Coordinates of C-alpha atoms in Angstrom, one line a residue:
X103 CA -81.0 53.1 106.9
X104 CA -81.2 56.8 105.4
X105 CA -77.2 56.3 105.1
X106 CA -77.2 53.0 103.4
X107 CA -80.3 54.5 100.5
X108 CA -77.9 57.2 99.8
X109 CA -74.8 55.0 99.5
X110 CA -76.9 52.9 97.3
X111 CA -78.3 55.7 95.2
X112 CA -74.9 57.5 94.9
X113 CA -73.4 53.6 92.9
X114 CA -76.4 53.4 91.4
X115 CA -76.1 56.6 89.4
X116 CA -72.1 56.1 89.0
X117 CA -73.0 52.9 87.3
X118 CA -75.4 54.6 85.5
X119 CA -73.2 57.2 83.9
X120 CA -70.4 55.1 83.5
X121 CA -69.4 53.1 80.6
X122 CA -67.1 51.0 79.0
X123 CA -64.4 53.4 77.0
X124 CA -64.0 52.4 73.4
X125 CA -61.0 53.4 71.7
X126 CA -59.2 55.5 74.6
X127 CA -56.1 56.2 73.1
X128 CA -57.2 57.0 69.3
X129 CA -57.0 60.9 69.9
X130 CA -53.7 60.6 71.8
X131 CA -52.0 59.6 68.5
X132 CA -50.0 61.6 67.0
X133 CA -51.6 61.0 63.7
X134 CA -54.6 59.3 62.6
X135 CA -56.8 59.3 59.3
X136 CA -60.0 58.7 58.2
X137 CA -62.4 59.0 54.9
X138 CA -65.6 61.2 54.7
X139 CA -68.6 60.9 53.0
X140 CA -71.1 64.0 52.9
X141 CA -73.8 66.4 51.2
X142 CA -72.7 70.3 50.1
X143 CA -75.2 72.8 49.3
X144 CA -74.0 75.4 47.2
X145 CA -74.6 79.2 46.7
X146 CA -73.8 82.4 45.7
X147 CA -74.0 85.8 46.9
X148 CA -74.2 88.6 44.2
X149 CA -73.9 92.3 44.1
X150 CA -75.7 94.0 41.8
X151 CA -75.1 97.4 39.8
X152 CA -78.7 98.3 38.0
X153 CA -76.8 98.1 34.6
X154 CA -78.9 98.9 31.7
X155 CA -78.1 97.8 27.8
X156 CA -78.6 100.5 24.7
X157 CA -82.1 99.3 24.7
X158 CA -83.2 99.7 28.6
X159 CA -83.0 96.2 29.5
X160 CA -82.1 96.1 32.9
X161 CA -81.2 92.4 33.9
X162 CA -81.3 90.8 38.3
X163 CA -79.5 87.7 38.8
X164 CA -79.9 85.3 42.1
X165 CA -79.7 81.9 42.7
X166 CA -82.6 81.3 44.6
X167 CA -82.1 78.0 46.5
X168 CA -79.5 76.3 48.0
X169 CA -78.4 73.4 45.6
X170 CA -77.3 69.8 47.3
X171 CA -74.7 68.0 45.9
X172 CA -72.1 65.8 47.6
X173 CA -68.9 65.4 48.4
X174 CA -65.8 63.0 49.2
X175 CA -62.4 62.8 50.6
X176 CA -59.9 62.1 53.4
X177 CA -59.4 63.0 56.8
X178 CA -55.8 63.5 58.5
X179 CA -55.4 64.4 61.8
X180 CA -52.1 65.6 64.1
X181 CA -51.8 66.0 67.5
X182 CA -51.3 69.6 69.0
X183 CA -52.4 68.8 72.6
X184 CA -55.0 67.0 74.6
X185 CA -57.3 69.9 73.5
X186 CA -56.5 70.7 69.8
X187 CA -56.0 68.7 66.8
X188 CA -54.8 70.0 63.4
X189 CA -56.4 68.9 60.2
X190 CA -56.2 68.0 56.9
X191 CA -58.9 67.3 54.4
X192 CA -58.3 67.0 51.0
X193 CA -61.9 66.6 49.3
X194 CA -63.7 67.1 45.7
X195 CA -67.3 68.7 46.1
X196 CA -69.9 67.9 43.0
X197 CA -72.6 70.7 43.3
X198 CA -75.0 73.1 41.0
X199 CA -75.8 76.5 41.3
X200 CA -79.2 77.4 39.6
X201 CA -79.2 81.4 38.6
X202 CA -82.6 82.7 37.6
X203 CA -81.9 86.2 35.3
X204 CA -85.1 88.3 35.4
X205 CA -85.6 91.7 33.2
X206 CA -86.7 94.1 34.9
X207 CA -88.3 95.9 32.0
X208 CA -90.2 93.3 30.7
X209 CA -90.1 90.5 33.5
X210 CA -88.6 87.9 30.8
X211 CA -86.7 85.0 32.3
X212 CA -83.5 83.2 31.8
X213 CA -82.0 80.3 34.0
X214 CA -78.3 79.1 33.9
X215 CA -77.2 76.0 35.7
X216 CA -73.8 76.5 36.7
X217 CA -72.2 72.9 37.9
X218 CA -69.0 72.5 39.8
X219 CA -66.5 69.8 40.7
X220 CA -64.3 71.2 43.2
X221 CA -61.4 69.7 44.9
X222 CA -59.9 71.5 48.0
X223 CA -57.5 70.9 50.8
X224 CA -59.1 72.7 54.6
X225 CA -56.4 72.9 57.3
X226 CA -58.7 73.6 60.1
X227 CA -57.8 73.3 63.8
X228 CA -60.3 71.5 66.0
X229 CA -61.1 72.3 69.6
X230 CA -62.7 69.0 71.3
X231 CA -64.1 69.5 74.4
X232 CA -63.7 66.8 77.7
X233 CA -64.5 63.4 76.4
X234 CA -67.6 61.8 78.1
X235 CA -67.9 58.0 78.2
X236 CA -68.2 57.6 73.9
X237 CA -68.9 61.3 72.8
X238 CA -66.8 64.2 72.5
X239 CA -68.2 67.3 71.1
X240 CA -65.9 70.0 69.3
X241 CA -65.6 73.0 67.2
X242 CA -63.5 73.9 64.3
X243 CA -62.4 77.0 62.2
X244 CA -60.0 77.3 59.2
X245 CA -59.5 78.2 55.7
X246 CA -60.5 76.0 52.2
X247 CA -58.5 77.1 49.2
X248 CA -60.7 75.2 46.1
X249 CA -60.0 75.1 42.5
X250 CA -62.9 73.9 40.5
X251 CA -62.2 71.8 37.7
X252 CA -65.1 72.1 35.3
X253 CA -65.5 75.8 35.0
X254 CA -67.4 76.4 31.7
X255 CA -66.9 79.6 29.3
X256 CA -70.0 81.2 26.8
X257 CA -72.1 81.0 29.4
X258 CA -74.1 84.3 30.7
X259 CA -72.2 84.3 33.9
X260 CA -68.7 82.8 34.0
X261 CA -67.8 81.8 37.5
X262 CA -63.2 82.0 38.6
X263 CA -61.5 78.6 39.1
X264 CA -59.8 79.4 42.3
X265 CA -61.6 80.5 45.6
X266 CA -60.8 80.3 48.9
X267 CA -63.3 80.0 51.8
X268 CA -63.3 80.5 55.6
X269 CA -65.2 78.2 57.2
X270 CA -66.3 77.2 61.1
X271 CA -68.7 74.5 62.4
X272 CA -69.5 71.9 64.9
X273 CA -69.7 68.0 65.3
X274 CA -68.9 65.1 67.8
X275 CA -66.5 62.1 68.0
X276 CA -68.7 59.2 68.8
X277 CA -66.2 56.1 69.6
X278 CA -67.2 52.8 68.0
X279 CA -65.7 49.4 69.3
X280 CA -64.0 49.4 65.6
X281 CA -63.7 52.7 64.9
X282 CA -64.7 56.5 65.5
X283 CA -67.9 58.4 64.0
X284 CA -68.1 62.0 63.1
X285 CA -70.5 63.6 62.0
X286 CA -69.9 67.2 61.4
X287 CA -71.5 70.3 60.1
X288 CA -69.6 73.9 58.7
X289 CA -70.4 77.2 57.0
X290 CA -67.9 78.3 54.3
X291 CA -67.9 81.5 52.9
X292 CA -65.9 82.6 49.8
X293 CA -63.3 85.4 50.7
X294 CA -63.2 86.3 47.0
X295 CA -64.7 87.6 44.0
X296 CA -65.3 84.7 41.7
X297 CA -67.2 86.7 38.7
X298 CA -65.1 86.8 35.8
X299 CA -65.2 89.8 34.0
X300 CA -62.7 88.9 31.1
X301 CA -65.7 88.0 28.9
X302 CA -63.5 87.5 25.6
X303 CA -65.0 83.6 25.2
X304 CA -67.9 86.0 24.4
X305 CA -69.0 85.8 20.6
X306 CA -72.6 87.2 21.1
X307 CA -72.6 90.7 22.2
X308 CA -75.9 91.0 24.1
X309 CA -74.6 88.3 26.6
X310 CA -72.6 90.8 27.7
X311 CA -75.1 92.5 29.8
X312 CA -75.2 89.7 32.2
X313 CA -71.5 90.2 33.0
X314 CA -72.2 93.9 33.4
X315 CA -75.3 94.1 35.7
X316 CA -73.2 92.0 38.1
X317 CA -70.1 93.8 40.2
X318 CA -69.5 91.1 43.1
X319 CA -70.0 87.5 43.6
X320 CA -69.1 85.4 46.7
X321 CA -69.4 81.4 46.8
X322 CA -71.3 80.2 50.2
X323 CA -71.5 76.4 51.0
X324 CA -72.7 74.3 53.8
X325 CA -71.6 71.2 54.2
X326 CA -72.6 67.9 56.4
X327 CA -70.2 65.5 56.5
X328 CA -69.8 61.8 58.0
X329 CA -66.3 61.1 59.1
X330 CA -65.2 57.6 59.4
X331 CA -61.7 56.9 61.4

């Protein structure tokens, strides 16, 4: 009797954890595509120098908040092996960065809103774990060259066209009877100094000192994305 309960609690559990595969083959193409859909939030990471101006002004930039925006594209992957994929995601991000300038001598405030329309091409390389029934978690790493296309001059800070990012993250093929799901989440962080300091756009002098309190300024962006295959 004790050997029958156990034979019938061992199915039971086997048909509990088993179901029907959807889609088995899909990742064992050698290339498939996609389009995503997604929301970017946007900053930037400065390095201040304590500049002062001929009159002690003595001017802090930040961007306070993470800005959301969204962003677009398509999704082409290429079989390496049953373990790695190779990517391709050409994309356009539409995002704002806020900056907030505060004088430190006098605590007067400026704001700048700095909007962006990106469009990049990652190559990342994705490491999927085992696939489960109609999941299959994975990681990914790679690099995001981006040239924004709406970079403005006579501004107080004027912001490089081209960056490049590295970026890593996290997400999970869920298989569809129709198709595959995917959402995804990844950190980018800007390898480069995007502050221009060629300021000749400039006509008004004492915008200068915006340009000059700043040395360094790296791009940062999360992104969460919905992949559709």
């Amino acid at each position: 009797m004790v050997l029958v309960m156990s034979v019938f609690s061992q199915n039971t559990a086997s048909a509990q954890t088993r179901k029907v595969m959807n889609r088995p083959y899909i990742d064992q193409r050698r290339f498939h595509y996609g389009f995503l859909a997604g929301l970017n939030l946007q900053d930037i990471e400065l390095q201040q120098n304590g500049y002062k101006d001929a009159s002690g002004n003595q001017w802090f930039a930040e961007a306070p908040n993470y800005e959301p925006g969204f962003s677009v594209g398509i999704l082409g992957e290429f079989y390496l092996t049953k373990h790695l994929a190779l990517r391709l995601i050409p994309t356009m991000h539409f995002g704002t960065k806020n900056m907030t300038y505060r004088n430190a001598k006098n605590n007067e405030r400026q704001y700048q809103s700095i909007k962006s329309t990106y469009i990049s091409l990652p190559i990342d390389i994705k490491f999927s774990a085992e696939r489960f029934n109609n999941y299959r978690p994975y990681a990914m790493v790679g690099v995001n060259p981006m040239l924004d296309l709406t970079v403005k001059r006579q501004q107080q800070l004027l912001l490089k066209k081209f960056d490049c990012y590295l970026e890593a993250g996290f997400g999970c093929d869920f298989y569809w009877p129709w198709f595959k799901f995917i959402p995804e989440i990844k950190f980018c962080y800007g390898l480069f100094n995007i502050i221009d300091k060629n300021r000749d756009d400039m006509t008004d002098a004492s915008q200068l000192i915006f340009t000059e309190s700043v040395d360094k300024g790296r791009s940062k962006m999360i992104v969460f994305t919905l992949y559709f295959e």
